Coordinates of C-alpha atoms in Angstrom, one line a residue:
X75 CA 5.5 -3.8 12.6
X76 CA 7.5 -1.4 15.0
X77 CA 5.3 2.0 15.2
X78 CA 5.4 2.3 19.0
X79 CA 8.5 4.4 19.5
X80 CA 10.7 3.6 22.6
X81 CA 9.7 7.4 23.8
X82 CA 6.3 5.8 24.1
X83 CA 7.3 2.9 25.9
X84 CA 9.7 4.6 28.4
X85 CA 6.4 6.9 29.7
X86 CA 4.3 4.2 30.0
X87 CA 7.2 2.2 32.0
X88 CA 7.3 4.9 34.4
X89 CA 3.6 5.0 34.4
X90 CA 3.9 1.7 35.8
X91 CA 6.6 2.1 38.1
X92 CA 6.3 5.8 39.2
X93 CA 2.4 6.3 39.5
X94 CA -0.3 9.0 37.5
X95 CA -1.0 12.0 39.0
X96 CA -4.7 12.5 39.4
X97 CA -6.9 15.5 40.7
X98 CA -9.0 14.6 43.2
X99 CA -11.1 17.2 45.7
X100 CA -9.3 19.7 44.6
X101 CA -6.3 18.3 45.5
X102 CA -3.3 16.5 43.2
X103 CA -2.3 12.5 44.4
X104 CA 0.0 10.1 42.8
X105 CA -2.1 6.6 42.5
X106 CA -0.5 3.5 41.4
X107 CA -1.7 0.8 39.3
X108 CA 0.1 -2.7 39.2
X109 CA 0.5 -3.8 35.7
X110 CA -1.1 -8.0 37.1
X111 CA -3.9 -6.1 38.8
X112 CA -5.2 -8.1 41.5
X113 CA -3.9 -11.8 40.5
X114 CA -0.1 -12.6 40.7
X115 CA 2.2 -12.0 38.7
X116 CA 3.4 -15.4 37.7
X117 CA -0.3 -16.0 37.4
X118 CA -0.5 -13.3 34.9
X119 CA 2.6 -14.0 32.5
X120 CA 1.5 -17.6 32.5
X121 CA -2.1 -16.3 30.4
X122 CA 0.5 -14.7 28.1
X123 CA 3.1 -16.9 27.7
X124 CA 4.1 -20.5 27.8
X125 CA 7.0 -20.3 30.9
X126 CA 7.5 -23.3 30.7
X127 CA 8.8 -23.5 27.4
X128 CA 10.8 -20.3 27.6
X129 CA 14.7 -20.3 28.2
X130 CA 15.8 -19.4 32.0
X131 CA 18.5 -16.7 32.4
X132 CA 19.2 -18.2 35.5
X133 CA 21.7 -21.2 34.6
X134 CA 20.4 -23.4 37.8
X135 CA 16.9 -23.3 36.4
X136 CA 15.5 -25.4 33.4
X137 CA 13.0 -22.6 32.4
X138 CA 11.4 -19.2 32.4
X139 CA 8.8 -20.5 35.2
X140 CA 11.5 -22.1 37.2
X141 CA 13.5 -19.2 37.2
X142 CA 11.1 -16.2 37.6
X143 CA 9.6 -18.0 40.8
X144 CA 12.8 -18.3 42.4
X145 CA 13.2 -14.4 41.6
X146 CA 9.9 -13.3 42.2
X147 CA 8.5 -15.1 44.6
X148 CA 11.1 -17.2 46.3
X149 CA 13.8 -14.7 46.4
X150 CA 11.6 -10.9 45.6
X151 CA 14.8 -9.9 43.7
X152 CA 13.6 -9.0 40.6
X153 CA 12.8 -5.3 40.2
X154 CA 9.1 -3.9 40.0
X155 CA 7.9 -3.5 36.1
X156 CA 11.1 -6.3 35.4
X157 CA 9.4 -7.8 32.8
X158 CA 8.9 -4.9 30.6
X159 CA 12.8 -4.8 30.0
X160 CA 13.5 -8.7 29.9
X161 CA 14.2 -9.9 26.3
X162 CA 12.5 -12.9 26.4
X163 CA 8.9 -11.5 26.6
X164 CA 9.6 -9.0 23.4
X165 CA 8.1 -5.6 25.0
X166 CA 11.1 -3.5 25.0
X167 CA 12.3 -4.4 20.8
X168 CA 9.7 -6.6 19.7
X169 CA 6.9 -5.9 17.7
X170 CA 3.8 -3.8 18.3
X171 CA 1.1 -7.0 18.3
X172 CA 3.5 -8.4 21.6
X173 CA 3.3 -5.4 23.4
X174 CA -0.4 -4.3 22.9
X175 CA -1.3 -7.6 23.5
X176 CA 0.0 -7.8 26.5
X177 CA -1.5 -4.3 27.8
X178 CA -4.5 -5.2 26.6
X179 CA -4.5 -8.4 29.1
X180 CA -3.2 -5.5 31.9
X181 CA -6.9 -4.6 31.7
X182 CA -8.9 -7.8 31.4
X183 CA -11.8 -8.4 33.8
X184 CA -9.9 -11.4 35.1
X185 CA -6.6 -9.5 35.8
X186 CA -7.8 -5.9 36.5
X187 CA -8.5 -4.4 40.6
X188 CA -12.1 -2.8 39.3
X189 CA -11.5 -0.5 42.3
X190 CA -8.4 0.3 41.7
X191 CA -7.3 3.3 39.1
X192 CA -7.4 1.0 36.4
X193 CA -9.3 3.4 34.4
X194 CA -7.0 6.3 34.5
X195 CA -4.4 4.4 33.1
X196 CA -6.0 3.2 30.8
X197 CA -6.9 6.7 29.7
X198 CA -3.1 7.6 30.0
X199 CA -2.0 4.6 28.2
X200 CA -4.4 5.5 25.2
X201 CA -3.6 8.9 25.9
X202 CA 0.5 8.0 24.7
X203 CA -0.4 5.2 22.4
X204 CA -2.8 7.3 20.1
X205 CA 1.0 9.3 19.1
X206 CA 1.7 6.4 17.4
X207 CA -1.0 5.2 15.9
X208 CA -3.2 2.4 18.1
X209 CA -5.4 2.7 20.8
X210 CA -7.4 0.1 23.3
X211 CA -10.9 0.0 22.7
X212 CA -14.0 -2.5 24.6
X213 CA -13.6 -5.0 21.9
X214 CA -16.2 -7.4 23.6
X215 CA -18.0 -7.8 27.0
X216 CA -17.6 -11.1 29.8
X217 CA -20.1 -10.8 33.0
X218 CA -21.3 -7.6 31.6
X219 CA -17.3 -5.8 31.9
X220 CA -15.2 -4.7 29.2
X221 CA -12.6 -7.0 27.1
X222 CA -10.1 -4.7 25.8
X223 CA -8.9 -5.3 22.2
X224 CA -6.3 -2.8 20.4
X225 CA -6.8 -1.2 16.9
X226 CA -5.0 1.3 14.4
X227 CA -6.2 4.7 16.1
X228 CA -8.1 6.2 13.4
X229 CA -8.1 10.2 14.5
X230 CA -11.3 12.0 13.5
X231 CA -11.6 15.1 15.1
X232 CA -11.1 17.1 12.7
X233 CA -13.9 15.5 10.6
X234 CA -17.3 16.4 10.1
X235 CA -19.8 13.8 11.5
X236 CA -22.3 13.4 9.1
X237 CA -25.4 11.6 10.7
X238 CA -26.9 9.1 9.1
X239 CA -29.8 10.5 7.4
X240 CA -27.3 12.8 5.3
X241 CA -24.8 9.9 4.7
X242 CA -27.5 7.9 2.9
X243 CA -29.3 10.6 1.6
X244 CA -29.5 9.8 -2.0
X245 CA -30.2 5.9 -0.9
X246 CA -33.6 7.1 1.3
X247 CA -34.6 9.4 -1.3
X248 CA -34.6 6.8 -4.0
X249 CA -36.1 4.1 -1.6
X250 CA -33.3 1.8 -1.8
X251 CA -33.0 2.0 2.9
X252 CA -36.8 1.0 3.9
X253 CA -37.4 1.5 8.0
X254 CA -40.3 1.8 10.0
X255 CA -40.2 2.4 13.8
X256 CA -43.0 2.2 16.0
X257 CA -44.9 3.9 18.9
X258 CA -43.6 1.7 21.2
X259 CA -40.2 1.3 20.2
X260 CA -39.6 5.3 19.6
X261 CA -41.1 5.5 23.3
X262 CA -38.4 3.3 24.4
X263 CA -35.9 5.0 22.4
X264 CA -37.1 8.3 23.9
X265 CA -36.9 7.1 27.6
X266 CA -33.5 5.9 27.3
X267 CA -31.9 9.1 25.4
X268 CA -33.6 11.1 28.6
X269 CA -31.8 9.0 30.9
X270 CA -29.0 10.0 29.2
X271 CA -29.9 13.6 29.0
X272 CA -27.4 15.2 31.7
X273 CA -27.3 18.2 32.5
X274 CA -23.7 20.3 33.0
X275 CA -21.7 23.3 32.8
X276 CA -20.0 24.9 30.0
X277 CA -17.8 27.3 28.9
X278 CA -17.7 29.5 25.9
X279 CA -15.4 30.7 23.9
X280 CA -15.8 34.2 25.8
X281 CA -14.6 32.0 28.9
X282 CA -18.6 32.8 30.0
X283 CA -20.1 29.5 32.3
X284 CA -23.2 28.3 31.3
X285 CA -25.8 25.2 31.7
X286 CA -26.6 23.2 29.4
X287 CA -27.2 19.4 28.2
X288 CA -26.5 16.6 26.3
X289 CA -29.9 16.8 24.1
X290 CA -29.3 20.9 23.7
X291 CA -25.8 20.0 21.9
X292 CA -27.6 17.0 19.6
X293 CA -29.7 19.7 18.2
X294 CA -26.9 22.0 17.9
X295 CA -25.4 19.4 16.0
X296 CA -28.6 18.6 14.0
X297 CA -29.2 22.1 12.8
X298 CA -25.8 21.9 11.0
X299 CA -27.3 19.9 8.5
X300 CA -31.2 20.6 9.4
X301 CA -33.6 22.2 10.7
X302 CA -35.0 19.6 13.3
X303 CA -38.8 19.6 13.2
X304 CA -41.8 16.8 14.1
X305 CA -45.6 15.9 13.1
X306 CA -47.6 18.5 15.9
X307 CA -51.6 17.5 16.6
X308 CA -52.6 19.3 13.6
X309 CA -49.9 16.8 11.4
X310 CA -47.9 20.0 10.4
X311 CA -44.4 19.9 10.3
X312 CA -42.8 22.0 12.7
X313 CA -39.7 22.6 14.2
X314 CA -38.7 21.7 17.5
X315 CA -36.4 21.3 20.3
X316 CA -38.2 19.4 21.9
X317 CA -36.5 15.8 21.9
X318 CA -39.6 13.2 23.0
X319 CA -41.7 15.3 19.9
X320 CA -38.4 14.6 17.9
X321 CA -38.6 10.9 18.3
X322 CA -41.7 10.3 18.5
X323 CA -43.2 12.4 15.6
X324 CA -40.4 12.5 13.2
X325 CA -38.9 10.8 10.4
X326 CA -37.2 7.1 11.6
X327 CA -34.1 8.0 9.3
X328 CA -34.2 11.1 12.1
X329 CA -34.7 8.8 15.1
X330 CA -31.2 7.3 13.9
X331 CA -30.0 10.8 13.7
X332 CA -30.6 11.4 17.2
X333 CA -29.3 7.9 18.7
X334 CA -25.5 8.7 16.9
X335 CA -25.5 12.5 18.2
X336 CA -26.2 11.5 21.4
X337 CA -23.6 8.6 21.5
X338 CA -20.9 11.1 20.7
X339 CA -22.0 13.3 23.8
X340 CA -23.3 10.4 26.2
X341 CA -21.2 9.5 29.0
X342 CA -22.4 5.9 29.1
X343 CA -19.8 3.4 29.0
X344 CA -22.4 1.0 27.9
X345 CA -24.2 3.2 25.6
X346 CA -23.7 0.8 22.5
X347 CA -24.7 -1.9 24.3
X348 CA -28.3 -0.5 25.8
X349 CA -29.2 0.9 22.7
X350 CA -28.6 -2.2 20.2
X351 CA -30.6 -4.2 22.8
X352 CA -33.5 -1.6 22.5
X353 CA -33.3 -2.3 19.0
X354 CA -33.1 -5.8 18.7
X355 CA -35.9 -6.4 21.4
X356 CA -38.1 -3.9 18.5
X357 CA -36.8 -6.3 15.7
X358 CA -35.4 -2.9 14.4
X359 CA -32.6 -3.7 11.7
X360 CA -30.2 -1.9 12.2
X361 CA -27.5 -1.2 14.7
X362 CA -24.8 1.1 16.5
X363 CA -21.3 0.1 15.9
X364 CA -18.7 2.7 16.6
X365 CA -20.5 5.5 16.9
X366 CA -22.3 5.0 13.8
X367 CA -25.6 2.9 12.7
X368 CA -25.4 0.3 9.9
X369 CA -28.1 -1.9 8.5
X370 CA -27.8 -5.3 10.7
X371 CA -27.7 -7.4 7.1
X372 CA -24.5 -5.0 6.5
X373 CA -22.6 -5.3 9.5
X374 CA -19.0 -5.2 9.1
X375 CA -16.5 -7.8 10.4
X376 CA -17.3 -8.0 14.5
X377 CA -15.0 -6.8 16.8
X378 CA -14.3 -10.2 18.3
X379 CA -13.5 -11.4 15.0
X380 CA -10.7 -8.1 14.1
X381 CA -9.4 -8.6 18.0
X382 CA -7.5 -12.1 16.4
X383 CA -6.2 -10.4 13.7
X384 CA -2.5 -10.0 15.1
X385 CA -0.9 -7.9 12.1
X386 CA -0.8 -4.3 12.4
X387 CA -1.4 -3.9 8.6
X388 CA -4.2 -6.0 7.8
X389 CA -6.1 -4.9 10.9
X390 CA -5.6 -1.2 9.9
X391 CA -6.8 -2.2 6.3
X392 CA -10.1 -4.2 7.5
X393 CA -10.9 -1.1 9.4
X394 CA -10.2 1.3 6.2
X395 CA -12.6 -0.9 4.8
X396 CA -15.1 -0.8 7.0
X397 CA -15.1 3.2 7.8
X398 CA -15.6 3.5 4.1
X399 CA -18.3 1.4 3.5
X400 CA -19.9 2.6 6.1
X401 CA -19.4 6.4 5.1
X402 CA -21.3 4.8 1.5
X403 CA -18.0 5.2 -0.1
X404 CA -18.1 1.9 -1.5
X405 CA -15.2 2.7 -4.5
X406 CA -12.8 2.9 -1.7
X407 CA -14.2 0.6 0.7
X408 CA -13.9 -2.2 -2.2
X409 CA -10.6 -1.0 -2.6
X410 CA -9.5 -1.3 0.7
X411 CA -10.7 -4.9 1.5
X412 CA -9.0 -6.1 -2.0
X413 CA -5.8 -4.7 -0.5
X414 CA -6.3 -6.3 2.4
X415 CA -7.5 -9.5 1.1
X416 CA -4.1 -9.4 -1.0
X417 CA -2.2 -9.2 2.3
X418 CA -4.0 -12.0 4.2
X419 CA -2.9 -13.9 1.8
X420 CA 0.7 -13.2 2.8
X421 CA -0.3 -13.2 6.5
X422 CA 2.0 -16.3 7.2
X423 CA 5.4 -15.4 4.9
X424 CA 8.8 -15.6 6.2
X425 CA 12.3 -16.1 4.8
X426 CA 10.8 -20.0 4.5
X427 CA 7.4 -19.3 3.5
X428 CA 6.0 -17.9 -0.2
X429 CA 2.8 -16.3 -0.8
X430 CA 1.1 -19.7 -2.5
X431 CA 2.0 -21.7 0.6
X432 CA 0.8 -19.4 2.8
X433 CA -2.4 -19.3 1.4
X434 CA -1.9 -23.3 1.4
X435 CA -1.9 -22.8 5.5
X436 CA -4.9 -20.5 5.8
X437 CA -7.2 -22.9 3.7
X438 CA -5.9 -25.7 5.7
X439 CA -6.6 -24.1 8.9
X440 CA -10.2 -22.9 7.6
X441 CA -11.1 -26.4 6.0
X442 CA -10.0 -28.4 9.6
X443 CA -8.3 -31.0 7.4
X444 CA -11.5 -31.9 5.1
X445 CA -10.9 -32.2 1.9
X446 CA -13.9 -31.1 0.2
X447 CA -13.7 -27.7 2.0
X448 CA -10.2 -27.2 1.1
X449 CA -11.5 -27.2 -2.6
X450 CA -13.8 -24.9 -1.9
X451 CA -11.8 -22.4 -0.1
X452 CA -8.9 -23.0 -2.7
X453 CA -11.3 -21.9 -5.3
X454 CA -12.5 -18.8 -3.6
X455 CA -9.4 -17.6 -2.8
X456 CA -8.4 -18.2 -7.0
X457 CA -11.8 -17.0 -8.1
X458 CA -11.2 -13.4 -5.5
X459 CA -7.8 -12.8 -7.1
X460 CA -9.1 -13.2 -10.7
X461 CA -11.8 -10.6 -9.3
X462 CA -9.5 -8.5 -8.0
X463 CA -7.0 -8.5 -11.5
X464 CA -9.9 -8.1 -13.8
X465 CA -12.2 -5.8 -12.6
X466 CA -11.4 -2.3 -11.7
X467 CA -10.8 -2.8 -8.0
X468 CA -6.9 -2.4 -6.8
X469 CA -5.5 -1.4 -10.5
X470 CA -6.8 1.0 -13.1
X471 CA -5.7 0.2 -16.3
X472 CA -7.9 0.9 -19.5
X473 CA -8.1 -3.0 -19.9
X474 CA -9.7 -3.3 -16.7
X475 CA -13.3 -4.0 -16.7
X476 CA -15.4 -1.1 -15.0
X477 CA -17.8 -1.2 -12.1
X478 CA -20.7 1.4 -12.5
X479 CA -23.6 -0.1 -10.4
X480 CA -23.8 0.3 -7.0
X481 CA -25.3 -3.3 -6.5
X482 CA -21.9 -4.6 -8.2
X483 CA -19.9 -2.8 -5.6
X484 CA -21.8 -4.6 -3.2
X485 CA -21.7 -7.6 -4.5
X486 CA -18.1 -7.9 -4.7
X487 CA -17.5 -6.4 -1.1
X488 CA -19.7 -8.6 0.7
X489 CA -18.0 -11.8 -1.4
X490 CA -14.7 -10.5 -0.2
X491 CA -15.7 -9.6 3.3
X492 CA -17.4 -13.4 3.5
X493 CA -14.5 -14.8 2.7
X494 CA -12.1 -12.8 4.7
X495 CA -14.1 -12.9 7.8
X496 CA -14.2 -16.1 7.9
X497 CA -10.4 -16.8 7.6
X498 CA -9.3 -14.3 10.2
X499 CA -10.8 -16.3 12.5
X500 CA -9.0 -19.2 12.3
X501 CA -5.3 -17.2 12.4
X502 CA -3.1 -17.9 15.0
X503 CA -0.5 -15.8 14.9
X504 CA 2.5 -18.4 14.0
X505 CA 4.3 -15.2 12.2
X506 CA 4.4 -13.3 15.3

């Protein structure tokens, strides 16, 4: 897929070559970022690409290595940013997966200059990628730093953010979500959101200054949907602003509330992370994933898992998928991950290559050659697409057999979702 215009690619060219302008005490610097960080450059193309086995341009030369080190290193004749308009690496007409895959290496923990401005432009880069539709995001962590994966940018700001004691309303009224959170844990809980709590300035829309903080714009939040209120000595219910009370002497549906508001305000890069390890160290199940908090036993497909997905539309229909299920909108969630099953099943077609034999090389990756787990992934992937043409899933005909109960819905995503989670993980990107 080609969604990353050549606009796009120019700016972030000359972002490279030209510098960022950034404000700093109150004055405006250009700062410059080289693209292979603090490693060299040959050093860097080589954890991308196989030089060795790329053709030289240089007719002396046997290959791509030979003949970027005599231009690079030997020589120095090569332009800055040269690589970005050479053919062979696919980053000026190839497809998106080449080119966000290599910016997302620009920013690994290996290759990166942590005191560098690395994190501007990343920002900038995100900044002009989001126009097209992807963005970088901390797919995973090594030695505590961020591993940058890229997904379909989903834009949300225009949405309402409905916490998660609205979302499942109907589900907590009728008992079907059971959680109980102790003293202990909701004291934890408390202490961390207080570290978080900062303190700022604001401006209204009257262009009037004003202080504030993080836990005064949760409740503002809140009160769109609620009236926050907690247990007082006298066990009445009563409302408050008041966030340990909150916590501590509220509803645990409300403590969830709280930890997804304040994720959407805090300035922790490592937010997700502290707060999931609160809440596993409580054997609390649930968790925070993208802003949001999902039963543990539900999680959707892990982020390390979508990072090998290397086709734009299958990626962007996995994280349909998941945004849906997790919004309780399991009709369309189902929906989604039955059109994206369809499509993985095409994931390795070309002008030599049919559907059927491409689902012939996913099971024979999956199954590692054994025979008896090639039957069994063969029949899944049969026994899905009967699924998927029977039931009322992808196509609505009147012959179509309905799905009315909820625990059907699930049933049938969490099959799917087995079986394509499973199978991403063992693609390697030979139609690329």
């Amino acid at each position: 897929m080609k969604r990353i215009t050549e606009i796009t690619k120019r700016d972030i060219l000359d972002l490279f070559r030209n510098g960022l302008e950034i404000d700093e005490f109150f004055d405006t610097q250009t700062a410059s970022y080289r693209y292979f960080g603090r490693i060299e450059e040959m050093d860097f193309l080589r954890r991308i690409y196989d030089l060795r086995n790329m053709p030289s341009d240089d007719s002396r030369f046997e290959n791509a290595e030979q003949d970027i080190w005599q231009h690079t290193v030997n020589n120095d004749d090569y332009p800055y940013c040269w690589v970005f308009e050479d053919e062979r690496f696919g980053l000026q007409d190839g497809e998106d997966e080449t080119y966000l895959k290599f910016l997302c290496e620009v920013f690994h923990p290996t290759v990166r200059f942590e005191k560098g401005y690395w994190k501007e432009f990343l920002a900038e880069i995100n900044r002009l990628l989001q126009n097209d539709g992807y963005e970088l995001y901390s797919a995973n962590k090594v030695s505590n730093r961020d591993v940058y994966g890229w997904r379909v940018y989903q834009k949300e700001e225009n949405a309402l953010f409905i916490p998660f004691s609205q979302r499942y309303a109907k589900d907590i009224k009728e008992k079907k979500i059971a959680l109980s959170i102790n003293l202990k844990a909701r004291n934890q809980i408390y202490q961390f959101l207080e570290r978080c709590n900062e303190a700022y300035r604001a401006i209204d829309e009257t262009g009037w200054n004003y202080d504030t903080t993080i836990a005064a714009d949760v409740f503002f939040d809140i009160r769109q949907f609620y009236v926050p209120k907690c247990y007082n000595n006298q066990k009445e219910y009563v409302e408050t602003n008041n966030l340990h009370d909150f916590i501590v002497s509220n509803s645990p549906f409300y403590v969830l509330d709280a930890i997804e508001l304040f994720a959407r305000h805090s300035m922790l890069d490592d937010y997700e992370a502290q707060i999931n390890a609160i809440l596993k160290l409580n054997e609390i199940a649930f968790q925070l994933s993208n802003g949001k908090m999902i039963n543990s036993f539900d999680a959707q497909i892990n982020q390390s898992s979508l990072e090998t997905v290397q086709e734009v539309g299958l990626k962007e229909l996995l994280q349909q998928a998941s945004r849906y299920y997790d919004e309780n909108n399991l009709q369309i969630a189902i929906e989604k991950l039955w059109d994206a099953f369809e499509r993985l099943k095409t994931y390795y077609c070309s002008n030599t290559i049919d559907k059927k034999k491409s689902v012939e090389m996913i099971v024979k990756d999956m199954s590692d050659g054994q025979q008896s787990y090639m039957e069994l992934f063969e029949k899944e992937f049969r026994e899905l697409t009967t699924v998927g043409n029977n039931f009322r899933i992808r196509h609505h005909e009147i012959t179509k057999i309905d799905i009315q109960d909820k625990r059907h819905f699930e049933y049938f995503y969490k099959r799917c979702l087995s079986l394509i989670s499973t199978a991403i993980q063992y693609l390697d990107g030979r139609n690329l």
